[in-house]
PDB file of C-alpha atoms in Angstrom:
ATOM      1  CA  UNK A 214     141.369  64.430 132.008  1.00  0.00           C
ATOM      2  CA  UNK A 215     141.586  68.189 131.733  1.00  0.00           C
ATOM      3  CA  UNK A 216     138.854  70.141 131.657  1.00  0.00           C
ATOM      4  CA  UNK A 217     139.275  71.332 128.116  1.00  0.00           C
ATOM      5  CA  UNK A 218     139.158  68.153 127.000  1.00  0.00           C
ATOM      6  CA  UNK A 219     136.518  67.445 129.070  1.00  0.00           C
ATOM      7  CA  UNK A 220     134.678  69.840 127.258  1.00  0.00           C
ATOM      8  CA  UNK A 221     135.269  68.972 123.795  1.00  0.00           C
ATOM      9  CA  UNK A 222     134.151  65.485 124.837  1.00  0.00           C
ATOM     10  CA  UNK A 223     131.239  66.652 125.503  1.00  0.00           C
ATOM     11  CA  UNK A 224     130.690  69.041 122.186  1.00  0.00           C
ATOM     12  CA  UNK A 225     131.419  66.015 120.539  1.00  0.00           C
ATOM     13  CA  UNK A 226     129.024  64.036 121.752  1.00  0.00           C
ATOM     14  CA  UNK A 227     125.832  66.108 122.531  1.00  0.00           C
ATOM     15  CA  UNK A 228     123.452  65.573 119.076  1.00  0.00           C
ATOM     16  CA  UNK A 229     123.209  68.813 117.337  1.00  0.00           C
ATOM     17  CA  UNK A 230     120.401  70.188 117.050  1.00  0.00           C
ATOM     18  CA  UNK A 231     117.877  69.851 113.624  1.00  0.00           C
ATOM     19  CA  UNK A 232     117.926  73.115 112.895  1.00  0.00           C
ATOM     20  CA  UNK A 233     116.433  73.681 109.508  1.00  0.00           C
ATOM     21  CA  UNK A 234     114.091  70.543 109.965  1.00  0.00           C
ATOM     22  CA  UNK A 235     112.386  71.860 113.501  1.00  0.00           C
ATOM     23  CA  UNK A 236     112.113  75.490 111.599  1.00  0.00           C
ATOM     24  CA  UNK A 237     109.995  73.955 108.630  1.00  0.00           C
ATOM     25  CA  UNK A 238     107.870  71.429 111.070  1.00  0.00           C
ATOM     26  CA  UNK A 239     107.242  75.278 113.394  1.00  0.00           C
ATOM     27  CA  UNK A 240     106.022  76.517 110.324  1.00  0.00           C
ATOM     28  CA  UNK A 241     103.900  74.110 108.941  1.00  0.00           C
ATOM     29  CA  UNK A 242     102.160  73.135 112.083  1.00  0.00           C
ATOM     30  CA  UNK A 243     101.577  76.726 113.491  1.00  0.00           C
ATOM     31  CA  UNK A 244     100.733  78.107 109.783  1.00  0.00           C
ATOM     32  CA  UNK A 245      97.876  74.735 109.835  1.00  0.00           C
ATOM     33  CA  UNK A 246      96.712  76.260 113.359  1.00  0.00           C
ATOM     34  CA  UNK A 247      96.552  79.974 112.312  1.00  0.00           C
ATOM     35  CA  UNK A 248      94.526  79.038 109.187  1.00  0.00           C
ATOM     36  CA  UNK A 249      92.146  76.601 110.768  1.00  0.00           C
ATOM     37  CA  UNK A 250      91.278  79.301 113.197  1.00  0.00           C
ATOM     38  CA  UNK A 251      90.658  81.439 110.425  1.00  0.00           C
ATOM     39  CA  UNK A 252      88.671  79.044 108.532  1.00  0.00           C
ATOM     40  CA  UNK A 253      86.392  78.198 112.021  1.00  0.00           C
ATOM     41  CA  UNK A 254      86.096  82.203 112.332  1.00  0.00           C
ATOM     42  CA  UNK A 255      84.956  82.746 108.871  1.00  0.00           C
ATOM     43  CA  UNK A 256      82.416  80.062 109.170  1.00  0.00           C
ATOM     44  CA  UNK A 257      81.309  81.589 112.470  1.00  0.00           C
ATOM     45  CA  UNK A 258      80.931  84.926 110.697  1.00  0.00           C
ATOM     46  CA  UNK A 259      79.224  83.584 107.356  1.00  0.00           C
ATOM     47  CA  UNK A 260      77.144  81.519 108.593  1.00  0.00           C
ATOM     48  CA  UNK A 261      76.159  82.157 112.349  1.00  0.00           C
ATOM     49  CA  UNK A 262      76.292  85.500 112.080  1.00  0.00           C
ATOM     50  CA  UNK A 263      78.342  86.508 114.940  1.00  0.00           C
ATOM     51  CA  UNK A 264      79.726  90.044 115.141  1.00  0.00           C
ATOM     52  CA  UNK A 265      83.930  89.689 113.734  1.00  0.00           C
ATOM     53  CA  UNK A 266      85.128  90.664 117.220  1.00  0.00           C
ATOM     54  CA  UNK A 267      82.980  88.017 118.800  1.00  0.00           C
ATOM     55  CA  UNK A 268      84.188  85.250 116.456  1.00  0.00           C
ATOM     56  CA  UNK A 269      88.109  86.042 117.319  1.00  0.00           C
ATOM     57  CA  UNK A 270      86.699  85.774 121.022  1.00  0.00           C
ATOM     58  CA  UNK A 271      85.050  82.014 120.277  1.00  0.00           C
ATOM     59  CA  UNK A 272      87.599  80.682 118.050  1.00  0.00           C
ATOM     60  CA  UNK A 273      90.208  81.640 121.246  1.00  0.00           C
ATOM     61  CA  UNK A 274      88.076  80.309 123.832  1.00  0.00           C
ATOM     62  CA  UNK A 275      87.777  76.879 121.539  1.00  0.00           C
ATOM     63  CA  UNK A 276      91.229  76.366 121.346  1.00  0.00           C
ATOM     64  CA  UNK A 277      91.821  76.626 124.735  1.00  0.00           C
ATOM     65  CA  UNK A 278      89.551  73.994 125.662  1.00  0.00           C
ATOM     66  CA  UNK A 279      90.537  71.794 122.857  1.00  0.00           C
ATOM     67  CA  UNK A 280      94.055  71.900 124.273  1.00  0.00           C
ATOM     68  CA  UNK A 281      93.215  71.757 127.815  1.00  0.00           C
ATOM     69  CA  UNK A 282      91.080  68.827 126.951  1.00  0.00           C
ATOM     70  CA  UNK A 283      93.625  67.152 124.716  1.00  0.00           C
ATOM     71  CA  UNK A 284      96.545  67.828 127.700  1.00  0.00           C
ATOM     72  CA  UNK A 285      94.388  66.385 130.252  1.00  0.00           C
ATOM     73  CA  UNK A 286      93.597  62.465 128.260  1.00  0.00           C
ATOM     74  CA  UNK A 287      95.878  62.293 125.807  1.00  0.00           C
ATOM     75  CA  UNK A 288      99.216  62.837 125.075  1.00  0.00           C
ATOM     76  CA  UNK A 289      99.499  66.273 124.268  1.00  0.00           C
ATOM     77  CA  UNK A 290     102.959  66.395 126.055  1.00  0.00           C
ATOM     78  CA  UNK A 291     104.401  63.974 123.387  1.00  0.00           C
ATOM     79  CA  UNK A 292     102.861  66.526 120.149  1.00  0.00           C
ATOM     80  CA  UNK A 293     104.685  69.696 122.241  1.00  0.00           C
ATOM     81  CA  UNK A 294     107.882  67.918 122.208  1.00  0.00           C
ATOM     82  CA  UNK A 295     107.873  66.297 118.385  1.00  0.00           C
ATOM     83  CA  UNK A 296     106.519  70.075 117.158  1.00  0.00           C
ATOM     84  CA  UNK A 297     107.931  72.523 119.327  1.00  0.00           C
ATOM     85  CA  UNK A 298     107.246  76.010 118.808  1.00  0.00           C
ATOM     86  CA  UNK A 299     104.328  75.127 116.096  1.00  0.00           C
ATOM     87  CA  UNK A 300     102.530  74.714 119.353  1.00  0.00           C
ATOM     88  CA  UNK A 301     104.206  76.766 121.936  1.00  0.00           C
ATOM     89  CA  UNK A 302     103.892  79.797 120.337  1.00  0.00           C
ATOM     90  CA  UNK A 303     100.045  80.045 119.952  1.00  0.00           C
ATOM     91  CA  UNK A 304      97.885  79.819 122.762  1.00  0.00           C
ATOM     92  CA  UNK A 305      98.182  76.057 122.905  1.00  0.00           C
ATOM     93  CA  UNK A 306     101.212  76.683 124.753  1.00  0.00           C
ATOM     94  CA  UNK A 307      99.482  79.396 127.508  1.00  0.00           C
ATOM     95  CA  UNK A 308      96.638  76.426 128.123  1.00  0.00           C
ATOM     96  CA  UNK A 309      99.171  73.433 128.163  1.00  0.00           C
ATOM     97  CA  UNK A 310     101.451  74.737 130.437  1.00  0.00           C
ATOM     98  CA  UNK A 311      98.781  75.592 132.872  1.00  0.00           C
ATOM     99  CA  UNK A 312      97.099  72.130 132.531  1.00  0.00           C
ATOM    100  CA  UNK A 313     100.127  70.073 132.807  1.00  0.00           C
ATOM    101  CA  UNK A 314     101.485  72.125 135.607  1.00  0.00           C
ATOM    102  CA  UNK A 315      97.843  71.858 137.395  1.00  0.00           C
ATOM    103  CA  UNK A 316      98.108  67.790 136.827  1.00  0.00           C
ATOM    104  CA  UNK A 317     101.620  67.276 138.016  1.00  0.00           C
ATOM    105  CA  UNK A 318     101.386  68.705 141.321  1.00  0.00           C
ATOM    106  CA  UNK A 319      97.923  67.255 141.737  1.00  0.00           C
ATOM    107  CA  UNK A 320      99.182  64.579 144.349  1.00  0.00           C
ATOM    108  CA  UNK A 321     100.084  67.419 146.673  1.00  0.00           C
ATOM    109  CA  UNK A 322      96.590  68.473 147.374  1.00  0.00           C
ATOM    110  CA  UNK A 323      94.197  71.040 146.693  1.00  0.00           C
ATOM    111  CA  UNK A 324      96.036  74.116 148.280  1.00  0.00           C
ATOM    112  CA  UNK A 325      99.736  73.438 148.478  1.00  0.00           C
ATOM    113  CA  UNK A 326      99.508  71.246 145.310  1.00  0.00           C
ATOM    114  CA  UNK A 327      96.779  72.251 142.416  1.00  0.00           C
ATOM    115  CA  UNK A 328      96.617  76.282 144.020  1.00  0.00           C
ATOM    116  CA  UNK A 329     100.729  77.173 144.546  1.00  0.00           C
ATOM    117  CA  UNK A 330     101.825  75.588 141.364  1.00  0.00           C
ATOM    118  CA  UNK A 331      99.097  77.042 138.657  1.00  0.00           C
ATOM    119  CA  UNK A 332     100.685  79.649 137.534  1.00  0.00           C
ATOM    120  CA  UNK A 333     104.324  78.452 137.629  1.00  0.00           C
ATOM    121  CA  UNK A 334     104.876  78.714 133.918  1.00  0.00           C
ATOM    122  CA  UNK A 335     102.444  80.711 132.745  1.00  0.00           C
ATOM    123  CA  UNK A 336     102.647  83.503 135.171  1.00  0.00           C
ATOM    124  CA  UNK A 337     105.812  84.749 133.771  1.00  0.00           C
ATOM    125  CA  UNK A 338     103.735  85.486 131.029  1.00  0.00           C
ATOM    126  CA  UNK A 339     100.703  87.309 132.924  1.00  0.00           C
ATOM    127  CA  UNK A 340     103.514  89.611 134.678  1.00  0.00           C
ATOM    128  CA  UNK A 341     105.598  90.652 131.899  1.00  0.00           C
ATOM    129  CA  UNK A 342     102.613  91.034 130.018  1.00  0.00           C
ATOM    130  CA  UNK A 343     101.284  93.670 132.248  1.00  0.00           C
ATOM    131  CA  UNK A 344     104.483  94.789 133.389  1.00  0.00           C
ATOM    132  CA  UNK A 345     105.695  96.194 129.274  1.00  0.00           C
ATOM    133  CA  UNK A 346     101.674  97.071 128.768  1.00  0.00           C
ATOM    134  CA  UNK A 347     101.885  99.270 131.701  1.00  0.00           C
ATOM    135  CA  UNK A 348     105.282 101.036 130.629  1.00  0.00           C
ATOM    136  CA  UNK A 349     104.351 100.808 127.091  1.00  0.00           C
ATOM    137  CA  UNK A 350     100.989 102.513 128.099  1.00  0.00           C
ATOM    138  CA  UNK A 351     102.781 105.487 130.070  1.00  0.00           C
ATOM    139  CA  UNK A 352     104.965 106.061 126.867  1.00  0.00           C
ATOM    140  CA  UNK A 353     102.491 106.227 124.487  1.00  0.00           C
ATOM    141  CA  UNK A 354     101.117 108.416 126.526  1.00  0.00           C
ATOM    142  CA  UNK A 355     103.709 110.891 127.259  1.00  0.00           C
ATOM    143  CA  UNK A 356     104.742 110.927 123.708  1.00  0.00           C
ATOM    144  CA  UNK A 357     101.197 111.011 121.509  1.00  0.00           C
ATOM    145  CA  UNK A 358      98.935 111.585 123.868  1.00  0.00           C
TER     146      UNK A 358
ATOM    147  CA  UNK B 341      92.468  84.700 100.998  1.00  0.00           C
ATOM    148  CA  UNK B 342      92.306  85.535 104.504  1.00  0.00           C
ATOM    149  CA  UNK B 343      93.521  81.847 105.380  1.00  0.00           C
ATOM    150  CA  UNK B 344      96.234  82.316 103.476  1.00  0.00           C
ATOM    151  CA  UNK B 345      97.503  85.165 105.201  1.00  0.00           C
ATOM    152  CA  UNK B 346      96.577  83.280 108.323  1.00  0.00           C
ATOM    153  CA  UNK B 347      98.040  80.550 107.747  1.00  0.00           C
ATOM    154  CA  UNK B 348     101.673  82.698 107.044  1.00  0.00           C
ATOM    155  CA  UNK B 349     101.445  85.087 109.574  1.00  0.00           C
ATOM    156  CA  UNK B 350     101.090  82.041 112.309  1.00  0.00           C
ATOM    157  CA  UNK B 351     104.270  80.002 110.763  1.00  0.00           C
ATOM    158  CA  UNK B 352     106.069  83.107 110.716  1.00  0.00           C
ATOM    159  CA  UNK B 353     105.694  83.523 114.171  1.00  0.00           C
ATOM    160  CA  UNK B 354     106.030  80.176 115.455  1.00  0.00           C
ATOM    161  CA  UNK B 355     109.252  79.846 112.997  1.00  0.00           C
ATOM    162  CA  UNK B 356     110.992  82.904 115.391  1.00  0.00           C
ATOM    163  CA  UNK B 357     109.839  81.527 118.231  1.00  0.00           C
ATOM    164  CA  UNK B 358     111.935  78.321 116.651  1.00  0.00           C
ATOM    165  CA  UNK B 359     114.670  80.057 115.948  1.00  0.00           C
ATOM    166  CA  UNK B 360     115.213  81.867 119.072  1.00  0.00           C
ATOM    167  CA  UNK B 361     114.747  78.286 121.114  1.00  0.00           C
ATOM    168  CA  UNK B 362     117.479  76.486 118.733  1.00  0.00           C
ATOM    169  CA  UNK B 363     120.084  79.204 118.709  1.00  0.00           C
ATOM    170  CA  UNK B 364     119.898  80.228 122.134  1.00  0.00           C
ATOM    171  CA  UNK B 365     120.057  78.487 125.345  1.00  0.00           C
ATOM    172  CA  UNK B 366     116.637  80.069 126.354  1.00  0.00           C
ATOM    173  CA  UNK B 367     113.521  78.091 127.204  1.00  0.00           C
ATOM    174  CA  UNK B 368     109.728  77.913 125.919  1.00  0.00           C
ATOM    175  CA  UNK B 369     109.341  80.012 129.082  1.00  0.00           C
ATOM    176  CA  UNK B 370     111.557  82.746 128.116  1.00  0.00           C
ATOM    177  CA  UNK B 371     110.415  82.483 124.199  1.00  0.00           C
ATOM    178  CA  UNK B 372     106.881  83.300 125.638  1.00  0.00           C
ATOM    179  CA  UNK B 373     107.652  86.119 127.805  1.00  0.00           C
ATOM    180  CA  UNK B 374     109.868  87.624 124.939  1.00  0.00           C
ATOM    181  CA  UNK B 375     107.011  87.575 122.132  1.00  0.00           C
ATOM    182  CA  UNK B 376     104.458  88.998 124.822  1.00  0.00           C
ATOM    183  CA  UNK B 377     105.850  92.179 125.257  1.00  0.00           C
ATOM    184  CA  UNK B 378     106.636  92.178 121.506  1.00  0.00           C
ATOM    185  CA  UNK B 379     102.884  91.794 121.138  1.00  0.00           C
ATOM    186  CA  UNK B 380     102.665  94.941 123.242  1.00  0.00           C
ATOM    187  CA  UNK B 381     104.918  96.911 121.489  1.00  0.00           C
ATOM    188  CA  UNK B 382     103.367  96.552 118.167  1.00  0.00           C
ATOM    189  CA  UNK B 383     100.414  97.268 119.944  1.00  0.00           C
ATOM    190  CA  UNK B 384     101.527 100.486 121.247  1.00  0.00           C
ATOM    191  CA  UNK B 385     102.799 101.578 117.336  1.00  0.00           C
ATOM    192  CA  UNK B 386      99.086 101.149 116.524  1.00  0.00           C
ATOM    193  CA  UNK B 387     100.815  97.971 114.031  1.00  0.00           C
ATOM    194  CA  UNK B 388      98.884  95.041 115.495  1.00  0.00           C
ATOM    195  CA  UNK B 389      95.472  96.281 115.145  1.00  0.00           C
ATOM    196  CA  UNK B 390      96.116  96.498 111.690  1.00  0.00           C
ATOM    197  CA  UNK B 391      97.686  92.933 111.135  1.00  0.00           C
ATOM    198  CA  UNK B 392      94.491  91.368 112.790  1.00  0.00           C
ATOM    199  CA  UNK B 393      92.093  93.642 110.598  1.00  0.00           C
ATOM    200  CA  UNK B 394      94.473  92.222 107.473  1.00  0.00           C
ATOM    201  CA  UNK B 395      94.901  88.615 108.763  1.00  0.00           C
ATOM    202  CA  UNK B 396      92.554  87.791 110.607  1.00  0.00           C
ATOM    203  CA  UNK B 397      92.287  84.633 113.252  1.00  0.00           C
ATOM    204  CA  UNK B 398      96.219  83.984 112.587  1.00  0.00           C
ATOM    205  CA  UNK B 399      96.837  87.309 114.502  1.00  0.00           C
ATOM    206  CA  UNK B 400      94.645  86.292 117.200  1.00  0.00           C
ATOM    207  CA  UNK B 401      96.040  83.090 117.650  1.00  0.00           C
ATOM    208  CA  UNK B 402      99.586  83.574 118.737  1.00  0.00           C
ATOM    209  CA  UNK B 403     100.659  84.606 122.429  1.00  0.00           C
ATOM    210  CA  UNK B 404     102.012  88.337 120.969  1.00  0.00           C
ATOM    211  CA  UNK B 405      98.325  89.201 120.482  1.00  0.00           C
ATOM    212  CA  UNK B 406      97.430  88.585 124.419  1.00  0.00           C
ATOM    213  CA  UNK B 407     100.333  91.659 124.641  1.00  0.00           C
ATOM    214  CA  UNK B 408      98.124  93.158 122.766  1.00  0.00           C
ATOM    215  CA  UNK B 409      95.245  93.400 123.804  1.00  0.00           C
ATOM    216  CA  UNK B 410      96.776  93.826 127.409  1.00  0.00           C
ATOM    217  CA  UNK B 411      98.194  97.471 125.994  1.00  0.00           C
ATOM    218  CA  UNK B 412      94.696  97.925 124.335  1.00  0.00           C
ATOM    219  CA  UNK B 413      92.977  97.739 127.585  1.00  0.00           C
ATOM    220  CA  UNK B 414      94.901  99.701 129.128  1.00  0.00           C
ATOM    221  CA  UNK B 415      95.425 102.318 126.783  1.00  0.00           C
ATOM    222  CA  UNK B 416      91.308 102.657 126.452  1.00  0.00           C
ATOM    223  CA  UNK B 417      90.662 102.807 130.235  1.00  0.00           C
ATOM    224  CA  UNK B 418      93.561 105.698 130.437  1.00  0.00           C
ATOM    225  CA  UNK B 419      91.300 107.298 127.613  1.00  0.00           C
ATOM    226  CA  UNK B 420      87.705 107.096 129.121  1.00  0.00           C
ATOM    227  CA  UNK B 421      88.458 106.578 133.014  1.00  0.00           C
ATOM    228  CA  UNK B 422      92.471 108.721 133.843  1.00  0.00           C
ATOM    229  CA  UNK B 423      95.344 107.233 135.204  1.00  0.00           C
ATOM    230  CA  UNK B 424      93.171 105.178 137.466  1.00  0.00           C
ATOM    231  CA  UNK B 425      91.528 104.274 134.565  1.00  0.00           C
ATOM    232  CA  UNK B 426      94.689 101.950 133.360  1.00  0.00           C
ATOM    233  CA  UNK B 427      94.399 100.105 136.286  1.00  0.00           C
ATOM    234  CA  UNK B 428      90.717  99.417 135.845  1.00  0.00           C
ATOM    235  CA  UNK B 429      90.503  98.059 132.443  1.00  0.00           C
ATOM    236  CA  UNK B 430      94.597  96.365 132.246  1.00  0.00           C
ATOM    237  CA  UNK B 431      92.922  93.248 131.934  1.00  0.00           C
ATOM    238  CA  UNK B 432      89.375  93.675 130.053  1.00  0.00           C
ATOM    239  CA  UNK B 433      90.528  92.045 126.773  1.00  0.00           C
ATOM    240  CA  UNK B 434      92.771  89.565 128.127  1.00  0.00           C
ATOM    241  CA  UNK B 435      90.882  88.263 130.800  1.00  0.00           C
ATOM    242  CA  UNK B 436      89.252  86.104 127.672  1.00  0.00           C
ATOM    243  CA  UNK B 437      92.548  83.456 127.608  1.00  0.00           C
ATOM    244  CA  UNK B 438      93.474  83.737 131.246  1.00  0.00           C
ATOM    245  CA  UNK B 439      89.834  82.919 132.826  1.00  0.00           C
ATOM    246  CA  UNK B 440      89.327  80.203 130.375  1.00  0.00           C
ATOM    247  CA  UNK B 441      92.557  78.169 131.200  1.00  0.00           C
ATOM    248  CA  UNK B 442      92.006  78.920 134.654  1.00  0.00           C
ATOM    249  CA  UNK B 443      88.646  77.457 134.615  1.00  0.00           C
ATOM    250  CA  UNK B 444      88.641  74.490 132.568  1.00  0.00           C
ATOM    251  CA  UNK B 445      92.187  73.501 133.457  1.00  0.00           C
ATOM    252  CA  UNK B 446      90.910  73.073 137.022  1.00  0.00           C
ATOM    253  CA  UNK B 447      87.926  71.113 135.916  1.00  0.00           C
ATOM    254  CA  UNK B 448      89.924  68.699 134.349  1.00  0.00           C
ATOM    255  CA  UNK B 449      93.104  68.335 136.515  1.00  0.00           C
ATOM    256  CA  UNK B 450      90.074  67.153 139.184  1.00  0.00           C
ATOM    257  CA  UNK B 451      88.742  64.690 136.817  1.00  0.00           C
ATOM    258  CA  UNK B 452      92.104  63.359 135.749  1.00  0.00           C
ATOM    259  CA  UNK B 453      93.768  60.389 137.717  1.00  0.00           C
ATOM    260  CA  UNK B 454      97.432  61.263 138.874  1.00  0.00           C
ATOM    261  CA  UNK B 455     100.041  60.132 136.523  1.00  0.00           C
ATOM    262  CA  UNK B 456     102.966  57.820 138.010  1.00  0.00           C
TER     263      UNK B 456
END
């Protein structure tokens, strides 16, 4: 077989992706996320009395947990999959990827296991992060002082 | 009313984030990365601040605002502290999301049994 035909075999045959369906599930999921944060911080301000900055802080620190929590004993994995970026995008996705990462290399030990793998996903966040806030920083800078 | 906006901003956000991943051969990893420094550049047009004053926790929630409040850090310590200053204080805001995964993901990866 030649390879062009090779290739349209395999166009063919891969399933094509959902588009407009995994767009609407992204948006309803993530939208539910974003406004039961809000709801959690407006109690916390109403009612606890915590200062607005301090609420964003909590309501951040909660959902981390949560997710780290879910990740680790149930099957958080499976929900990342069926919803995509409805949870990748928020800071679900930051926690899970640590947590999972942390859990499959557990069997290699402490050091060489838990330690070296950590950060594999999540650290290409934390360096181009810092990496554009530094540049971005230096421009600002230069240009408004 | 604040929900509301919440609860758009967030889909909004995660529906790029969809986009990008369907259209493109890039991964969650890349997707990530992308809408980081996004976050940052918003951040340094003085936008973001705004959108979380307007929105609320649905600005806070996504990963764009950790780029954020990375620039925010740094632009503060450049203000008080110099140059030096930016090194200092990169990480004051953002050390929120980072130290709490670090922490409590380790806690529970050693409680956890290993999966098959």
């Amino acid at each position: 077989m030649e390879k062009r035909e090779y290739q349209e075999l395999v166009k063919s045959t891969t399933p094509k992706p959902k588009r407009m369906c995994n767009t609407v599930i992204a948006f309803l999921v993530g939208g539910l996320l974003g406004a039961l944060c809000e709801i959690i911080r407006a109690l916390l301000i109403n009612y606890y009395n915590f200062k607005p900055s301090e609420s964003a802080s909590i309501v951040c620190f909660l959902l981390i947990i949560v997710t780290c929590f879910l990740t680790a004993f149930f099957d958080f994995d499976k929900w990342v999959i069926k919803f995509k970026a409805g949870l990748i995008v928020p800071t679900t996705g930051f926690a899970h990827s640590i947590q999972s990462c942390a859990m499959d290399y557990k069997k290699d030990g402490l050091i060489t296991g838990i330690g070296s793998n950590f950060f594999k996903l999540a650290g290409s966040v934390i360096l181009y992060g810092i990496v554009s806030a530094f540049i971005f920083c230096i421009l600002r800078v230069v240009f408004y002082g | 009313m604040t929900i509301f906006y919440s609860f758009i901003f967030c889909g909004l956000t995660c529906v790029i984030g969809q986009i990008i991943l369907d259209n493109t051969k890039l991964t969650p990893g890349h997707v990530t990365s992308i809408l980081v420094v996004v976050g940052a550049f918003l951040g340094m047009i003085g936008v973001y601040d705004k959108i979380i004053e307007f929105v609320g926790a649905g600005a806070t929630i996504p990963i764009t605002s950790f780029g954020n409040n990375l620039f925010n850090g740094a632009y503060i310590g450049f203000k008080s502290n110099g140059f030096i200053g930016l090194f200092e204080n990169m990480l004051t805001n953002g050390s929120l999301g980072i130290t709490t995964a670090i922490i409590f993901s380790f806690i529970f990866s050693l409680i956890t049994k290993v999966k098959d």
